[in-house]
Coordinates of C-alpha atoms and ligand atoms in Angstrom, one line a residue:
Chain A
X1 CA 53.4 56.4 101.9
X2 CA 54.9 58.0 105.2
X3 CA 58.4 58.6 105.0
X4 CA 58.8 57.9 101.2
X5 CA 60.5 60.9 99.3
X6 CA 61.2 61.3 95.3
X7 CA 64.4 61.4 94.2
X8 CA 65.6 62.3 90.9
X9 CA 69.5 61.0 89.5
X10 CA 70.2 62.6 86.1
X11 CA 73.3 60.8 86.3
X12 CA 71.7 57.1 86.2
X13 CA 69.3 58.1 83.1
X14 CA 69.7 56.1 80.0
X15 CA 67.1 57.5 78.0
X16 CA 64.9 55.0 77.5
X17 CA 61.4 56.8 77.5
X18 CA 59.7 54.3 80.3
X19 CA 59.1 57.0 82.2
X20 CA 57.6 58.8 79.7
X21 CA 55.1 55.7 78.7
X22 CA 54.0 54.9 81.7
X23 CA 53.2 58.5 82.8
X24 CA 51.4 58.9 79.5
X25 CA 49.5 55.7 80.8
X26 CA 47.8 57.7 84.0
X27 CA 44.4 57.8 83.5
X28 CA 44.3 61.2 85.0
X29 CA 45.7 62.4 81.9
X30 CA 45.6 60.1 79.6
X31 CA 47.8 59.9 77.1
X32 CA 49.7 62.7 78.0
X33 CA 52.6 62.7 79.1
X34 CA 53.9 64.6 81.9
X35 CA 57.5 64.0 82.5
X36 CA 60.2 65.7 80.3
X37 CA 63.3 63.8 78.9
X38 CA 65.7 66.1 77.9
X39 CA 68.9 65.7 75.7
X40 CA 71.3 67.1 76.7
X41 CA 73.7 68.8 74.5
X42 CA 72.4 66.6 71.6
X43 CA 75.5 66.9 69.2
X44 CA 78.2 66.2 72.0
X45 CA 77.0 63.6 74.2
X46 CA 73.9 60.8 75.1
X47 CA 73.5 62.0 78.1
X48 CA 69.3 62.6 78.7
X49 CA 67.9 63.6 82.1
X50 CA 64.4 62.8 83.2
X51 CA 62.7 66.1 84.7
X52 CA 59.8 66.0 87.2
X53 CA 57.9 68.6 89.0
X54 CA 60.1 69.8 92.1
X55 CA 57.0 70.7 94.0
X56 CA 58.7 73.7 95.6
X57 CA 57.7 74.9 98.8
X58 CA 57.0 78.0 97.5
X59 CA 56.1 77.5 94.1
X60 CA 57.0 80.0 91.7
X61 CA 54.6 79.0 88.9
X62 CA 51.5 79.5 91.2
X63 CA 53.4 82.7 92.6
X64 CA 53.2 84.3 88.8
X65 CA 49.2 82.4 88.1
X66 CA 47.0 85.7 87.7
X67 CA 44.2 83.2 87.7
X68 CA 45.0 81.9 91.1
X69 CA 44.7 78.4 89.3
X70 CA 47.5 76.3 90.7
X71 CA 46.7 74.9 94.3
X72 CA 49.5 72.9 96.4
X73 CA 47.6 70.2 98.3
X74 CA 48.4 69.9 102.3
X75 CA 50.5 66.7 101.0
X76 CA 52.6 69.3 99.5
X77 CA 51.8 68.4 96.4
X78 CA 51.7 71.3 93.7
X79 CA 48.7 70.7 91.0
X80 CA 47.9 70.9 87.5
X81 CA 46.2 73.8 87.2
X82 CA 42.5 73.7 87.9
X83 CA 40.3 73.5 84.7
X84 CA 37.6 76.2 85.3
X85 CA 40.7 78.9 86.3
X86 CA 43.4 78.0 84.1
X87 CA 43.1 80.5 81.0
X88 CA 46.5 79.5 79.3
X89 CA 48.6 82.3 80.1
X90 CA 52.0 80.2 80.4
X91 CA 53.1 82.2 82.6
X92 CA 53.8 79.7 84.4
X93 CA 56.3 78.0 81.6
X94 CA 58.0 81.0 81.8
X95 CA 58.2 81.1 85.7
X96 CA 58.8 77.7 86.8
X97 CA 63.1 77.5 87.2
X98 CA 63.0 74.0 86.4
X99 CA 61.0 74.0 82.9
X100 CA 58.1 71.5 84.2
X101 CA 54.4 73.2 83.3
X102 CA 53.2 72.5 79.7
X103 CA 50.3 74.9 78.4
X104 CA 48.0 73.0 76.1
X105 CA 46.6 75.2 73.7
X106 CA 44.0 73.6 72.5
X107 CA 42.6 72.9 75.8
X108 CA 43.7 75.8 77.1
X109 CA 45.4 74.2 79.9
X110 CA 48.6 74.3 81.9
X111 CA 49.3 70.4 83.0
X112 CA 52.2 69.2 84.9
X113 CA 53.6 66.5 86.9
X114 CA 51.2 65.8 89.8
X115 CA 53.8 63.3 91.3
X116 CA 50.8 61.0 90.9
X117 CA 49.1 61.9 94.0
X118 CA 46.4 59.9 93.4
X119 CA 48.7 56.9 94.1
X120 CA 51.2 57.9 96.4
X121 CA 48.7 58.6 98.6
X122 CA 47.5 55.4 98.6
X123 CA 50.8 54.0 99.4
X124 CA 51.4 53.5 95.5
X125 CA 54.1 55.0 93.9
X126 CA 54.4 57.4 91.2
X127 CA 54.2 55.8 87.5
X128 CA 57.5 56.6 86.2
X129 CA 59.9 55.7 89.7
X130 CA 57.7 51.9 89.1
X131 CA 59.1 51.8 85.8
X132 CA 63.0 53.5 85.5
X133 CA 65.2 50.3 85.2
X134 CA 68.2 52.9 86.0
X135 CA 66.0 54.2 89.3
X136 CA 67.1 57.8 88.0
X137 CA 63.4 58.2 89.5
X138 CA 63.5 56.4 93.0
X139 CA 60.7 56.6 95.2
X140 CA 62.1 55.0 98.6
X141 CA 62.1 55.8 102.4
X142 CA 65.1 58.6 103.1
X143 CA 67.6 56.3 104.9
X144 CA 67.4 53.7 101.7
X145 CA 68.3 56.4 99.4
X146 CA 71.3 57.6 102.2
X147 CA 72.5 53.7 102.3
X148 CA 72.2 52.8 98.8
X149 CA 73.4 55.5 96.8
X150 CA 77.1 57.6 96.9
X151 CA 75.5 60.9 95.9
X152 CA 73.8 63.6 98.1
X153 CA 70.1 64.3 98.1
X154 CA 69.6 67.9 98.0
X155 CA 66.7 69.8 97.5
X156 CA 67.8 73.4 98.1
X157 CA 68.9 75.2 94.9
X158 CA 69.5 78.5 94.0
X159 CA 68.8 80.8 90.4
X160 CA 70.9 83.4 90.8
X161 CA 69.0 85.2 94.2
X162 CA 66.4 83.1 94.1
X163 CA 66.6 80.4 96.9
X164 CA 63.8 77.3 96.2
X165 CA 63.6 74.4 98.3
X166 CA 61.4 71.6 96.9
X167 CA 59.4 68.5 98.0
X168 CA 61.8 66.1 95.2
X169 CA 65.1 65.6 95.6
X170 CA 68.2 65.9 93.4
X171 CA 71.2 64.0 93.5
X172 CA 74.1 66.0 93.3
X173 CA 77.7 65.0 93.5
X174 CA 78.9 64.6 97.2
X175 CA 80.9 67.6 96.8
X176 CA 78.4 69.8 95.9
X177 CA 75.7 70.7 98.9
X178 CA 73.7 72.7 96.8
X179 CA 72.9 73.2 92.9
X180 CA 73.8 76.8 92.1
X181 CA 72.8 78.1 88.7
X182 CA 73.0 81.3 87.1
X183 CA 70.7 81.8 84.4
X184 CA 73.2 84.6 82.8
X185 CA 76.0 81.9 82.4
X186 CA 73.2 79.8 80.1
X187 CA 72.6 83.0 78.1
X188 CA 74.0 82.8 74.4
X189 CA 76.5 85.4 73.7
X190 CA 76.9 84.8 70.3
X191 CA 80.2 83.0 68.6
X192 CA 83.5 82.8 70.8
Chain B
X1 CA 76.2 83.1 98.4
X2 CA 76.1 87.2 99.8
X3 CA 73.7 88.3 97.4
X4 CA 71.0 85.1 98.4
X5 CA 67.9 86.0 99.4
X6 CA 64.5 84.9 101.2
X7 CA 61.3 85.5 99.4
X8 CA 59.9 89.3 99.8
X9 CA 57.2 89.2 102.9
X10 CA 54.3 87.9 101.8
X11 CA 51.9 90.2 100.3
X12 CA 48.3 90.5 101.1
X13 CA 47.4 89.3 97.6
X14 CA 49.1 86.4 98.7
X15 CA 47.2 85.9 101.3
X16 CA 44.0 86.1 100.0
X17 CA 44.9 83.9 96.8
X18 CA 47.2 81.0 99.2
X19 CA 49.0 78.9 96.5
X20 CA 47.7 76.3 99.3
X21 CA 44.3 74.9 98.8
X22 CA 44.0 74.3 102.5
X23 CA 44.5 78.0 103.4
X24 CA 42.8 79.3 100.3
X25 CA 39.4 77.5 101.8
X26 CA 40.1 79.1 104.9
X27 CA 39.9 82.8 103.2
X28 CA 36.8 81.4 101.3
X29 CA 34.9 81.5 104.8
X30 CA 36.7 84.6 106.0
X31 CA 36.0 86.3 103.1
X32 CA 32.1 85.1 103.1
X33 CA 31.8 86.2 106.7
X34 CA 33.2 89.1 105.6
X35 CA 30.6 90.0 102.9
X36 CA 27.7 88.7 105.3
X37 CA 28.8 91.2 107.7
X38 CA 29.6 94.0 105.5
X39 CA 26.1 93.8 103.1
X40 CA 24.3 93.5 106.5
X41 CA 25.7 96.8 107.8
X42 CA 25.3 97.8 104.5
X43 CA 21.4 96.8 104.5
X44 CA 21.0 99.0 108.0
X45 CA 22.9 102.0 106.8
X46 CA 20.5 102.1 103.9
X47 CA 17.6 101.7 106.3
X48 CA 18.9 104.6 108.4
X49 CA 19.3 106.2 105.3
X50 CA 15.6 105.9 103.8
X51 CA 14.0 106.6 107.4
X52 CA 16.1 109.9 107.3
X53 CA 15.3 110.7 104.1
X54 CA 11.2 110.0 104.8
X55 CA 11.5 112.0 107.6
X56 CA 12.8 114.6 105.9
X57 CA 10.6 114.7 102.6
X58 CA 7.8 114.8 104.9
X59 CA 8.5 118.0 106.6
X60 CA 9.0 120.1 103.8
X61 CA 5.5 118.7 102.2
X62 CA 4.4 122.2 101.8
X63 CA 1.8 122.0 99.3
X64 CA 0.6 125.1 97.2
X65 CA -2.8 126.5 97.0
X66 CA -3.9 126.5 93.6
X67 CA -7.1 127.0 91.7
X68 CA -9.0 124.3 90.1
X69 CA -10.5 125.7 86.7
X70 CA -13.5 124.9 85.0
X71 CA -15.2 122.9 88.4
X72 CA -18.6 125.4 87.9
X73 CA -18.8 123.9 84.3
X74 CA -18.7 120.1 85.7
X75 CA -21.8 118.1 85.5
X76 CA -23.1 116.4 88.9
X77 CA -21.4 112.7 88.4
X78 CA -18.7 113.8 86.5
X79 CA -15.0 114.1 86.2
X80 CA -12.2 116.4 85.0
X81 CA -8.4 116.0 85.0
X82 CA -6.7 118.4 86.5
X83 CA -2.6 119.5 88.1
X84 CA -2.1 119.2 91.0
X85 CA 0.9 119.9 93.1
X86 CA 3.3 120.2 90.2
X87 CA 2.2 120.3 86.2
X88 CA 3.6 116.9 86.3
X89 CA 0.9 115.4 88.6
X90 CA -2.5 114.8 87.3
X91 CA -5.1 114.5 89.9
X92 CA -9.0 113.7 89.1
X93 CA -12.1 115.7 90.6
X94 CA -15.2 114.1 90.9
X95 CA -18.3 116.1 91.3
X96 CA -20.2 114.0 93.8
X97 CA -22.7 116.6 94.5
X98 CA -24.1 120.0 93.9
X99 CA -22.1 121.5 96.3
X100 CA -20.0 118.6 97.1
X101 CA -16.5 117.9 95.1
X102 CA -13.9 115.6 95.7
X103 CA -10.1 115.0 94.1
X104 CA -7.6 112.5 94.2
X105 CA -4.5 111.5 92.8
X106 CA -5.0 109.9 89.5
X107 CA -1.6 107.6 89.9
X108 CA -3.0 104.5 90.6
X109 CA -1.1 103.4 93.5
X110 CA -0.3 100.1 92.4
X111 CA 1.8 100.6 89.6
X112 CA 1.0 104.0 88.4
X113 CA -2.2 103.5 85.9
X114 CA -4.4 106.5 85.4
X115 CA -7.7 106.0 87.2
X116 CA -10.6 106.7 85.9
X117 CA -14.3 107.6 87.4
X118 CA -17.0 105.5 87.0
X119 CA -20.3 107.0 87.1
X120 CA -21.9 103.9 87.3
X121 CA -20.4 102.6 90.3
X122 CA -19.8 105.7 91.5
X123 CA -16.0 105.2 92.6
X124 CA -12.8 105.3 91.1
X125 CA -10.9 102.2 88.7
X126 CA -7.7 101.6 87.3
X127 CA -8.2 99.5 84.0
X128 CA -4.6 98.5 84.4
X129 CA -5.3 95.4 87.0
X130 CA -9.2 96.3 88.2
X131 CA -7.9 98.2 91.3
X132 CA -11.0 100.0 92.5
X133 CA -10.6 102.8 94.7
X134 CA -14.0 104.3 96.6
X135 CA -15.0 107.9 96.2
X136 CA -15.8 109.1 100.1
X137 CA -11.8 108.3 100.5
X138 CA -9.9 106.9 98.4
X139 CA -9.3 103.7 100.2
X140 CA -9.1 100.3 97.9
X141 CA -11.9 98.5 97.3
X142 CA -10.6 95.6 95.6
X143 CA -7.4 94.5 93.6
X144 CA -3.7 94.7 93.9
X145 CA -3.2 98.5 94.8
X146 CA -1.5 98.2 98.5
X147 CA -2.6 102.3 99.6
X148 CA -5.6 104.1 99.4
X149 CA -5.1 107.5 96.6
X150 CA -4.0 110.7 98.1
X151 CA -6.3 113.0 98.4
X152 CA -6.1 116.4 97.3
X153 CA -7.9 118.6 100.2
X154 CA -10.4 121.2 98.8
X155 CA -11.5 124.5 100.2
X156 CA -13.8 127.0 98.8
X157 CA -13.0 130.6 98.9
X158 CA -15.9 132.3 97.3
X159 CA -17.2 131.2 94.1
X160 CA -13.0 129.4 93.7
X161 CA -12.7 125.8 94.4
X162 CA -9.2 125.7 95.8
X163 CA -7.3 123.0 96.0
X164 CA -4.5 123.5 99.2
X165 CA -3.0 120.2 100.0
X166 CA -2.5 116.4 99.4
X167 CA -2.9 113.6 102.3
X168 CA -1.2 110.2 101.7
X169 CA -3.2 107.1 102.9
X170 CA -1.4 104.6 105.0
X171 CA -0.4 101.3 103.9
X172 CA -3.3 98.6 104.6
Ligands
SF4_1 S1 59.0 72.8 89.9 FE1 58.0 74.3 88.7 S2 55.9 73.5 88.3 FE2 56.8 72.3 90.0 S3 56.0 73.5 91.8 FE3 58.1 74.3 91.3 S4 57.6 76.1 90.1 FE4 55.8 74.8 90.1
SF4_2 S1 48.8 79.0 82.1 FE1 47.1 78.6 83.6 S2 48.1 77.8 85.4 FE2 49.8 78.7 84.2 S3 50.0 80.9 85.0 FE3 48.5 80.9 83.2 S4 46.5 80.7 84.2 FE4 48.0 80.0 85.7
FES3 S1 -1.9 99.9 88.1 FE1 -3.8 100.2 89.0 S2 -4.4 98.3 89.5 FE2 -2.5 97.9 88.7

């Protein structure tokens, strides 16, 4: 669908696993699902955050594939890794800055969210953005996520020196143009 | 944001592997073109190289003269191994006639049998594949072999048969 983009609102999840149904659903990869739900802080809070793949432009999880396995589409879509290539490496899992590519071991296989290309491209959207009663996971033209929502759209963000711009896009508190982590401030230091 | 930076310039790994699969087809072809044109030169380099190198080997055929024992002892009709140019290379003489005596390699020249004389026929066969060679010179008769046997050139020099050179059919 021309003009549609992804966008992703932590903020709006409620944890309520539709997303994760209805991409197990796919018949691409059946069963399986793709998206992550992650707790967050599980002991403090019940706040969950769906996770999708970012399709960077630049994608670091193909970047680190020795096998030369994972293929971004000319819709900008970033693959699962091709079967006959893949050989389970993970590194991948370890590469990717957002935590999306899952190595199955017994298949020996890296999977990941496809954004459901074989829908969006025929003006269909993606499984789990049909499904989210919360639209954490919108699928909508640019100017209706602008209009509807209070939050920025951003999909710049930056690990430490790493500076990855993505296909998906984040909603991030108007104040804040882009997400900034540091992966040494999520490093355990032991007890305060 | 000082210490941001842009990806490295892309490497030529990264070029040949594109994480795009458009681009990544693209280097497919370049790269096949690549390998036609490269085995192609590599094909006429290797036929410059085994011209050269027949050119070569064929000037310095310098064959030794060397005495053939034992051809006074050899019944009209008969045959007798002997080696000729190196130790290595066993060649077959073939008295035809009183005074008339002819050699030839004994390689068959389609895959290297022994050949043998026949008496009956009078001419030269390889058991191998029923290659028969005939005995004025050496030229196939029948079967697979694709060159006549070289022939091993005989002089006398008094009562000596001597045997001073080797001539390689053509291809028919
Ligand atoms: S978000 Fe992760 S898996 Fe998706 S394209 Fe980027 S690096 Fe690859
Ligand atoms: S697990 Fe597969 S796709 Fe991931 S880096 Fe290793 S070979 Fe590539
Ligand atoms: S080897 Fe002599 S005919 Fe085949």
């Amino acid at each position: 669908m021309f003009g549609y983009e992804f966008y992703v609102d932590p903020s709006r999840c409620i944890g309520c696993q539709s997303c994760v149904s209805a991409c197990a659903e796919c018949g691409t990869h059946r069963g399986v699902s793709m998206i992550h739900l992650d707790f967050i802080d599980r002991p403090n809070t019940i706040a969950t955050a769906p996770m999708v793949c970012m399709h960077c432009e630049d994608p670091t999880c193909a970047q680190v594939c020795p096998a030369d396995a994972i293929k971004k589409g000319e819709d900008g879509i970033v693959r699962t890794a091709l079967k006959p290539r893949c050989i389970g490496c993970s590194n991948c899992v370890l590469a990717c800055p957002f935590g999306v590519p899952n190595v199955f071991a017994e298949m020996e296989l890296m999977m990941k969210c496809d954004m459901c290309y074989d829908r969006t491209s025929i003006g269909k959207r993606p499984m789990c953005a049909t499904v989210c009663p919360s639209q954490a996971l919108m699928y909508v033209p640019a100017e209706q996520a602008a209009q509807k929502r209070r939050e920025r759209a951003s999909n710049e963000f930056h690990f430490g020196g790493q500076v990855v711009r993505t296909k998906v896009h984040y909603m991030l508190p108007a104040s804040e143009p882009v997400m900034s982590v540091d992966v040494a401030d999520a490093i355990w230091e032991g007890e305060e | 944001m000082s210490q941001q930076k842009e990806c490295p310039k892309q490497r030529l790994w990264s070029e040949e592997f594109s994480v795009r699969s458009g681009e990544s087809s693209f280097v497919e072809r370049r790269q096949f073109t690549r390998f036609l044109t490269l085995t192609s030169f590599a094909m006429f380099a290797g036929q410059l190289w085994l011209v050269a190198k027949n050119l070569l080997s064929r000037r310095q055929a310098a064959f030794p003269a060397l005495v053939v024992n034992g051809a006074d002892g050899l019944a009209v009709g008969s045959a007798k191994v002997f080696q000729y140019p190196t130790p290595q290379d066993n060649c077959l003489l073939v008295r035809v006639g009183e005074q008339k005596f002819v050699a030839y390699s004994q390689k068959c020249t389609h895959l290297s049998c022994a050949v043998l004389y026949s008496a009956k026929h009078n001419r030269l066969e390889c058991p191998c594949h029923e290659g028969y060679f005939s005995i004025e010179d050496g030229r196939v008769l029948q079967g697979p072999p694709p060159r006549p046997l070289p022939r091993v050139e005989l002089e006398r020099r008094g009562s000596e048969l001597v045997a001073i050179g080797m001539t390689t059919g053509e291809e028919s």
